[in-house]
């Protein structure tokens, strides 16, 4: 909202939205509340009662699709904390609960099945299940889904071994799949609006993390310790995410060595890259890690009371500081003791 993004295009997600958050979203005129569970429907109905206009909602459902990705990135399987799953009847109960609240307007269904998905099949399956469910709900309750969202999750290339998928191709394929399923299930006139939510595929390739080498230690392995780590990128520690890197100051050399790129935080698991061949880094040199634009700063912490890094936008030969490096005063700002 600070960036003046159009409010009506904001979708508010979350599996435990608070009453204050829902009130704020409602007051700001956020476009869609994507309701996750029955308790939220009760809460939102209370919030919606305070407004004249009806509150537009999508219901997040669990389609029971295994998106063949890391378990921590899987969000649309039958057993997941997100949404109401179709198979158990929970999603139907959600539809009925929304329809019982006149101030809530059920516009359609949402299913984000996970992240780092590289092929279209899990989307096909999810879309099919969304429409089977939508058709069933239309038959049982008369509600007609006017909007559908299969979420985001298009895979990103972090290392040279990762396949490259073009987000635009995935989006086109998802749209085709949607239109085809809509026609087959009698939702063609008019076709429901399709929303996709590609997060990382847009922002991850836009970011490069820069680390300065503070020590190079030889032993069982060569550990290159840098001035960041799990506090600015929790992904390798949290779920074994793999990254590549280059030595920014010398991208090639005849002293190429296998090294581990270690963070500076007080955890043995704080290793950004377990093994990578680089010209042997020297103290003071800079290591650049591409594909660092998503789920890094947004997941960053002040672990070990470390200030978080600055962000510089670079384009067309110009550099602009858009986020200041945190100071110790910033880190301590909320402390009262
Ligand atoms: C509901 C929803 N939509 C879209 C996304 C974006 O996923 P990705 O960044 O993998 O495209 C997420 C990620 O957490 C999400 O929770």
Tab-separated table of C-alpha atoms and ligand atoms in Angstrom:
chain	number	residue	atom	x	y	z
A	1	UNK	CA	0.000	0.000	0.000
A	2	UNK	CA	2.967	2.269	0.652
A	3	UNK	CA	3.980	1.657	-2.956
A	4	UNK	CA	0.499	2.731	-4.082
A	5	UNK	CA	-0.256	-0.577	-5.676
A	6	UNK	CA	-3.913	-0.587	-6.783
A	7	UNK	CA	-5.862	-1.889	-3.756
A	8	UNK	CA	-8.404	-3.740	-5.870
A	9	UNK	CA	-5.631	-5.904	-7.306
A	10	UNK	CA	-4.356	-7.021	-3.908
A	11	UNK	CA	-5.240	-10.556	-2.823
A	12	UNK	CA	-4.947	-11.053	0.922
A	13	UNK	CA	-3.672	-14.527	1.808
A	14	UNK	CA	-2.787	-16.328	5.005
A	15	UNK	CA	-3.850	-19.309	7.077
A	16	UNK	CA	-4.350	-17.269	10.253
A	17	UNK	CA	-5.335	-13.713	9.467
A	18	UNK	CA	-6.063	-11.686	12.576
A	19	UNK	CA	-9.185	-9.581	13.092
A	20	UNK	CA	-7.012	-6.444	13.012
A	21	UNK	CA	-5.492	-7.491	9.700
A	22	UNK	CA	-8.905	-8.235	8.208
A	23	UNK	CA	-10.240	-4.894	9.452
A	24	UNK	CA	-7.280	-3.082	7.906
A	25	UNK	CA	-7.669	-4.939	4.610
A	26	UNK	CA	-11.357	-4.201	4.572
A	27	UNK	CA	-10.831	-0.508	5.379
A	28	UNK	CA	-8.257	-0.226	2.574
A	29	UNK	CA	-10.556	-1.868	0.044
A	30	UNK	CA	-8.265	-4.795	-0.683
A	31	UNK	CA	-9.505	-6.584	-3.810
A	32	UNK	CA	-9.964	-10.146	-2.611
A	33	UNK	CA	-9.750	-11.854	0.734
A	34	UNK	CA	-8.676	-15.424	0.034
A	35	UNK	CA	-10.340	-17.236	2.924
A	36	UNK	CA	-8.497	-20.198	4.332
A	37	UNK	CA	-10.718	-21.799	6.975
A	38	UNK	CA	-14.083	-21.801	8.748
A	39	UNK	CA	-12.887	-19.703	11.693
A	40	UNK	CA	-11.736	-17.036	9.283
A	41	UNK	CA	-15.139	-17.045	7.580
A	42	UNK	CA	-16.795	-16.351	10.953
A	43	UNK	CA	-14.291	-13.589	11.700
A	44	UNK	CA	-14.535	-12.034	8.250
A	45	UNK	CA	-18.333	-12.044	8.360
A	46	UNK	CA	-18.104	-9.981	11.555
A	47	UNK	CA	-15.683	-7.570	9.886
A	48	UNK	CA	-17.770	-7.426	6.688
A	49	UNK	CA	-20.914	-6.569	8.657
A	50	UNK	CA	-19.374	-3.174	9.421
A	51	UNK	CA	-19.220	-2.219	5.743
A	52	UNK	CA	-21.981	-1.402	3.351
A	53	UNK	CA	-20.532	-3.150	0.314
A	54	UNK	CA	-20.189	-6.917	0.258
A	55	UNK	CA	-16.667	-8.251	0.829
A	56	UNK	CA	-15.370	-10.168	-2.210
A	57	UNK	CA	-13.776	-13.490	-1.326
A	58	UNK	CA	-12.169	-16.458	-2.952
A	59	UNK	CA	-12.072	-19.751	-1.074
A	60	UNK	CA	-8.659	-21.383	-0.886
A	61	UNK	CA	-9.059	-25.099	-1.438
A	62	UNK	CA	-6.622	-27.981	-1.205
A	63	UNK	CA	-6.919	-29.913	-4.456
A	64	UNK	CA	-4.849	-32.866	-3.191
A	65	UNK	CA	-2.138	-32.495	-5.809
A	66	UNK	CA	1.447	-33.562	-5.259
A	67	UNK	CA	3.526	-30.971	-7.090
A	68	UNK	CA	6.740	-33.056	-6.926
A	69	UNK	CA	8.688	-30.435	-5.059
A	70	UNK	CA	10.389	-30.177	-1.657
A	71	UNK	CA	7.979	-31.075	1.185
A	72	UNK	CA	8.362	-27.590	2.684
A	73	UNK	CA	7.342	-26.015	-0.621
A	74	UNK	CA	4.268	-28.189	-1.070
A	75	UNK	CA	1.024	-26.378	-0.295
A	76	UNK	CA	-1.771	-28.107	-2.188
A	77	UNK	CA	-1.481	-31.718	-1.060
A	78	UNK	CA	-4.297	-33.286	0.953
A	79	UNK	CA	-2.404	-32.882	4.217
A	80	UNK	CA	-1.390	-29.213	4.342
A	81	UNK	CA	-1.994	-26.300	6.674
A	82	UNK	CA	-3.281	-24.156	3.803
A	83	UNK	CA	-6.898	-23.979	2.709
A	84	UNK	CA	-9.766	-26.429	3.021
A	85	UNK	CA	-9.234	-29.698	1.255
A	86	UNK	CA	-11.704	-30.921	-1.298
A	87	UNK	CA	-11.458	-34.652	-0.637
A	88	UNK	CA	-12.606	-34.590	2.992
A	89	UNK	CA	-15.601	-32.330	2.357
A	90	UNK	CA	-13.962	-29.426	4.232
A	91	UNK	CA	-13.992	-27.240	1.099
A	92	UNK	CA	-17.706	-27.835	0.587
A	93	UNK	CA	-18.329	-26.851	4.200
A	94	UNK	CA	-16.340	-23.675	3.448
A	95	UNK	CA	-18.526	-22.862	0.441
A	96	UNK	CA	-21.691	-23.350	2.471
A	97	UNK	CA	-20.308	-21.243	5.319
A	98	UNK	CA	-19.502	-18.344	2.971
A	99	UNK	CA	-22.892	-18.582	1.246
A	100	UNK	CA	-24.635	-18.373	4.618
A	101	UNK	CA	-23.024	-14.949	5.188
A	102	UNK	CA	-24.848	-12.382	3.022
A	103	UNK	CA	-22.095	-9.773	3.433
A	104	UNK	CA	-19.527	-12.128	1.883
A	105	UNK	CA	-19.490	-12.509	-1.874
A	106	UNK	CA	-18.009	-15.815	-3.047
A	107	UNK	CA	-16.386	-15.067	-6.396
A	108	UNK	CA	-14.501	-18.309	-6.934
A	109	UNK	CA	-11.726	-20.629	-5.885
A	110	UNK	CA	-8.015	-20.522	-5.297
A	111	UNK	CA	-5.394	-23.273	-5.020
A	112	UNK	CA	-1.678	-22.544	-4.741
A	113	UNK	CA	-0.121	-25.992	-5.009
A	114	UNK	CA	3.484	-25.197	-4.167
A	115	UNK	CA	6.702	-23.673	-5.415
A	116	UNK	CA	9.564	-24.560	-7.732
A	117	UNK	CA	7.201	-26.430	-10.062
A	118	UNK	CA	8.816	-27.035	-13.414
A	119	UNK	CA	6.268	-28.868	-15.439
A	120	UNK	CA	2.686	-28.231	-16.331
A	121	UNK	CA	1.174	-31.541	-15.182
A	122	UNK	CA	0.564	-30.613	-11.523
A	123	UNK	CA	-1.196	-27.433	-12.712
A	124	UNK	CA	-3.330	-29.472	-15.129
A	125	UNK	CA	-4.339	-31.733	-12.299
A	126	UNK	CA	-5.035	-28.840	-9.917
A	127	UNK	CA	-7.070	-26.933	-12.504
A	128	UNK	CA	-9.095	-30.034	-13.329
A	129	UNK	CA	-9.859	-30.617	-9.652
A	130	UNK	CA	-10.762	-26.964	-9.171
A	131	UNK	CA	-13.312	-27.156	-11.984
A	132	UNK	CA	-14.712	-30.532	-10.908
A	133	UNK	CA	-15.224	-28.986	-7.477
A	134	UNK	CA	-16.660	-25.756	-8.883
A	135	UNK	CA	-19.126	-27.738	-11.020
A	136	UNK	CA	-20.143	-29.821	-8.029
A	137	UNK	CA	-20.713	-26.695	-5.934
A	138	UNK	CA	-22.719	-25.118	-8.742
A	139	UNK	CA	-24.942	-28.216	-8.798
A	140	UNK	CA	-25.345	-28.424	-5.039
A	141	UNK	CA	-25.637	-24.754	-4.073
A	142	UNK	CA	-26.173	-22.764	-7.268
A	143	UNK	CA	-22.986	-20.729	-6.769
A	144	UNK	CA	-21.160	-20.041	-10.050
A	145	UNK	CA	-17.406	-19.482	-9.856
A	146	UNK	CA	-16.516	-16.339	-11.770
A	147	UNK	CA	-12.853	-16.307	-10.830
A	148	UNK	CA	-10.234	-19.021	-10.573
A	149	UNK	CA	-6.661	-18.903	-9.365
A	150	UNK	CA	-4.152	-21.719	-9.504
A	151	UNK	CA	-1.673	-19.569	-7.507
A	152	UNK	CA	1.967	-19.272	-8.462
A	153	UNK	CA	4.952	-21.545	-8.079
A	154	UNK	CA	6.748	-21.403	-11.435
A	155	UNK	CA	10.237	-22.859	-11.006
A	156	UNK	CA	13.352	-20.728	-10.920
A	157	UNK	CA	16.871	-21.653	-11.973
A	158	UNK	CA	19.187	-21.410	-8.971
A	159	UNK	CA	22.060	-23.577	-10.242
A	160	UNK	CA	23.355	-24.616	-13.643
A	161	UNK	CA	21.779	-28.072	-13.076
A	162	UNK	CA	18.283	-26.616	-12.767
A	163	UNK	CA	16.207	-26.667	-15.949
A	164	UNK	CA	15.119	-23.308	-17.333
A	165	UNK	CA	11.412	-22.686	-17.660
A	166	UNK	CA	10.117	-19.408	-19.010
A	167	UNK	CA	7.475	-18.007	-16.656
A	168	UNK	CA	5.572	-16.565	-19.613
A	169	UNK	CA	5.387	-20.025	-21.229
A	170	UNK	CA	4.114	-21.538	-17.982
A	171	UNK	CA	1.512	-18.781	-17.613
A	172	UNK	CA	0.341	-19.281	-21.189
A	173	UNK	CA	0.072	-23.039	-20.660
A	174	UNK	CA	-1.840	-22.588	-17.385
A	175	UNK	CA	-4.221	-20.173	-19.138
A	176	UNK	CA	-4.788	-22.638	-21.975
A	177	UNK	CA	-5.424	-25.437	-19.481
A	178	UNK	CA	-7.865	-23.209	-17.586
A	179	UNK	CA	-9.853	-22.231	-20.654
A	180	UNK	CA	-10.052	-25.814	-21.830
A	181	UNK	CA	-11.185	-27.117	-18.419
A	182	UNK	CA	-13.683	-24.255	-18.068
A	183	UNK	CA	-15.319	-25.162	-21.387
A	184	UNK	CA	-15.438	-28.853	-20.542
A	185	UNK	CA	-17.128	-28.175	-17.206
A	186	UNK	CA	-19.654	-25.673	-18.528
A	187	UNK	CA	-18.004	-22.464	-17.341
A	188	UNK	CA	-17.416	-21.029	-20.806
A	189	UNK	CA	-20.029	-18.298	-20.955
A	190	UNK	CA	-18.316	-16.186	-19.820
A	191	UNK	CA	-14.965	-17.804	-19.014
A	192	UNK	CA	-14.029	-17.207	-15.370
A	193	UNK	CA	-11.312	-14.620	-14.790
A	194	UNK	CA	-7.939	-16.244	-14.288
A	195	UNK	CA	-5.469	-14.907	-11.734
A	196	UNK	CA	-1.961	-16.245	-11.374
A	197	UNK	CA	0.452	-15.242	-8.649
A	198	UNK	CA	3.989	-15.792	-9.903
A	199	UNK	CA	6.189	-14.542	-7.087
A	200	UNK	CA	9.662	-15.936	-7.236
A	201	UNK	CA	9.834	-16.388	-11.013
A	202	UNK	CA	9.650	-12.616	-11.349
A	203	UNK	CA	11.773	-11.448	-8.480
A	204	UNK	CA	14.347	-14.197	-7.802
A	205	UNK	CA	16.388	-13.729	-11.008
A	206	UNK	CA	16.376	-9.959	-10.410
A	207	UNK	CA	18.533	-10.180	-7.289
A	208	UNK	CA	22.213	-10.914	-6.728
A	209	UNK	CA	23.518	-11.286	-3.162
A	210	UNK	CA	27.028	-9.953	-2.586
A	211	UNK	CA	29.154	-11.258	0.279
A	212	UNK	CA	32.626	-10.278	1.376
A	213	UNK	CA	35.072	-13.023	2.311
A	214	UNK	CA	36.335	-12.761	5.893
A	215	UNK	CA	38.337	-15.953	6.255
A	216	UNK	CA	39.519	-18.962	4.263
A	217	UNK	CA	40.126	-22.010	6.410
A	218	UNK	CA	41.695	-25.241	5.141
A	219	UNK	CA	40.987	-28.575	6.829
A	220	UNK	CA	38.609	-31.441	6.115
A	221	UNK	CA	37.098	-28.948	3.678
A	222	UNK	CA	38.016	-25.453	2.620
A	223	UNK	CA	35.582	-23.161	4.376
A	224	UNK	CA	35.197	-19.703	2.897
A	225	UNK	CA	33.420	-17.616	5.536
A	226	UNK	CA	31.406	-14.632	4.339
A	227	UNK	CA	29.795	-11.655	6.049
A	228	UNK	CA	26.228	-13.012	5.707
A	229	UNK	CA	24.531	-16.377	5.791
A	230	UNK	CA	21.379	-17.858	7.278
A	231	UNK	CA	20.128	-14.523	8.626
A	232	UNK	CA	19.880	-13.081	5.107
A	233	UNK	CA	19.224	-16.409	3.360
A	234	UNK	CA	17.600	-19.121	5.451
A	235	UNK	CA	16.739	-21.323	2.463
A	236	UNK	CA	19.843	-23.549	2.385
A	237	UNK	CA	19.579	-24.183	6.127
A	238	UNK	CA	15.777	-24.526	6.233
A	239	UNK	CA	15.298	-26.889	3.344
A	240	UNK	CA	18.569	-27.608	1.642
A	241	UNK	CA	18.120	-25.065	-1.156
A	242	UNK	CA	21.022	-25.077	-3.603
A	243	UNK	CA	22.730	-22.007	-5.015
A	244	UNK	CA	25.623	-21.305	-7.294
A	245	UNK	CA	28.136	-18.449	-6.962
A	246	UNK	CA	30.941	-16.681	-8.722
A	247	UNK	CA	33.954	-14.932	-7.333
A	248	UNK	CA	32.985	-11.460	-8.479
A	249	UNK	CA	36.506	-10.098	-8.590
A	250	UNK	CA	38.044	-13.064	-10.485
A	251	UNK	CA	35.481	-15.218	-12.254
A	252	UNK	CA	38.154	-17.581	-13.518
A	253	UNK	CA	41.684	-18.499	-12.541
A	254	UNK	CA	44.121	-21.418	-12.397
A	255	UNK	CA	43.601	-21.939	-8.658
A	256	UNK	CA	40.037	-23.318	-8.917
A	257	UNK	CA	39.254	-25.268	-5.739
A	258	UNK	CA	36.192	-26.927	-4.212
A	259	UNK	CA	35.071	-24.833	-1.275
A	260	UNK	CA	32.125	-24.539	1.099
A	261	UNK	CA	30.681	-21.038	1.416
A	262	UNK	CA	29.927	-20.659	5.117
A	263	UNK	CA	27.825	-18.017	6.818
A	264	UNK	CA	28.882	-16.132	9.928
A	265	UNK	CA	26.058	-17.204	12.238
A	266	UNK	CA	26.245	-19.465	15.236
A	267	UNK	CA	24.851	-22.641	13.644
A	268	UNK	CA	26.753	-25.533	12.089
A	269	UNK	CA	24.000	-25.664	9.461
A	270	UNK	CA	24.737	-22.094	8.386
A	271	UNK	CA	26.338	-23.050	5.078
A	272	UNK	CA	25.156	-21.110	2.031
A	273	UNK	CA	26.742	-23.478	-0.500
A	274	UNK	CA	28.015	-26.902	0.525
A	275	UNK	CA	30.365	-27.357	-2.397
A	276	UNK	CA	31.348	-25.149	-5.278
A	277	UNK	CA	34.416	-24.845	-7.477
A	278	UNK	CA	35.778	-21.273	-7.366
A	279	UNK	CA	39.124	-19.636	-7.907
A	280	UNK	CA	40.373	-19.881	-4.329
A	281	UNK	CA	38.846	-16.790	-2.701
A	282	UNK	CA	41.077	-14.415	-0.767
A	283	UNK	CA	40.106	-12.403	2.272
A	284	UNK	CA	38.351	-9.213	1.152
A	285	UNK	CA	37.138	-10.554	-2.186
A	286	UNK	CA	33.454	-10.553	-3.087
A	287	UNK	CA	31.348	-13.628	-3.801
A	288	UNK	CA	28.204	-13.072	-5.866
A	289	UNK	CA	25.203	-15.403	-5.537
A	290	UNK	CA	22.666	-15.024	-8.353
A	291	UNK	CA	18.910	-15.719	-8.131
A	292	UNK	CA	18.800	-14.087	-4.704
A	293	UNK	CA	15.811	-11.812	-5.188
A	294	UNK	CA	13.077	-13.957	-3.640
A	295	UNK	CA	12.508	-15.364	-0.154
A	296	UNK	CA	15.807	-14.040	1.107
A	297	UNK	CA	15.471	-10.521	2.412
A	298	UNK	CA	11.747	-11.183	2.915
A	299	UNK	CA	12.671	-14.112	5.189
A	300	UNK	CA	15.672	-12.393	6.772
A	301	UNK	CA	16.164	-12.155	10.521
A	302	UNK	CA	18.366	-10.366	13.009
A	303	UNK	CA	19.763	-13.648	14.327
A	304	UNK	CA	22.850	-13.043	16.494
A	305	UNK	CA	21.626	-9.408	16.551
A	306	UNK	CA	23.106	-8.960	13.110
A	307	UNK	CA	21.888	-5.959	11.108
A	308	UNK	CA	20.281	-6.864	7.788
A	309	UNK	CA	21.961	-5.849	4.521
A	310	UNK	CA	21.306	-2.936	2.205
A	311	UNK	CA	19.563	-3.241	-1.160
A	312	UNK	CA	20.815	-1.437	-4.236
A	313	UNK	CA	18.846	-1.309	-7.471
A	314	UNK	CA	21.076	-1.329	-10.531
A	315	UNK	CA	19.692	-0.537	-13.980
A	316	UNK	CA	20.929	1.109	-17.144
A	317	UNK	CA	24.299	1.916	-15.649
A	318	UNK	CA	22.838	3.562	-12.549
A	319	UNK	CA	22.804	2.351	-8.956
A	320	UNK	CA	20.278	3.493	-6.365
A	321	UNK	CA	20.172	2.593	-2.699
A	322	UNK	CA	16.580	1.533	-1.979
A	323	UNK	CA	17.068	0.036	1.472
A	324	UNK	CA	19.651	1.190	3.975
A	325	UNK	CA	21.981	-1.251	5.668
A	326	UNK	CA	20.565	-1.689	9.181
A	327	UNK	CA	22.504	-0.215	12.077
A	328	UNK	CA	22.779	-1.583	15.601
A	329	UNK	CA	20.485	1.275	16.615
A	330	UNK	CA	17.868	-0.078	14.159
A	331	UNK	CA	18.242	-3.572	15.585
A	332	UNK	CA	17.763	-2.265	19.124
A	333	UNK	CA	15.040	0.263	18.263
A	334	UNK	CA	12.141	-1.810	19.617
A	335	UNK	CA	13.870	-2.812	22.862
A	336	UNK	CA	12.519	-1.042	25.939
A	337	UNK	CA	14.565	-2.433	28.789
B	1	LIG	C1	-0.911	-18.076	-2.143
B	1	LIG	C2	0.412	-17.940	-2.803
B	1	LIG	N1	0.438	-17.578	-4.101
B	1	LIG	C3	1.614	-17.444	-4.763
B	1	LIG	C4	2.822	-17.666	-4.113
B	1	LIG	C5	4.083	-17.475	-4.904
B	1	LIG	O1	4.799	-18.643	-5.032
B	1	LIG	P1	6.157	-18.585	-5.897
B	1	LIG	O2	6.975	-17.481	-5.336
B	1	LIG	O3	6.790	-19.914	-5.684
B	1	LIG	O4	5.739	-18.330	-7.315
B	1	LIG	C6	2.838	-18.048	-2.777
B	1	LIG	C7	4.096	-18.296	-2.072
B	1	LIG	O5	4.212	-18.492	-0.904
B	1	LIG	C8	1.593	-18.183	-2.101
B	1	LIG	O6	1.551	-18.542	-0.817
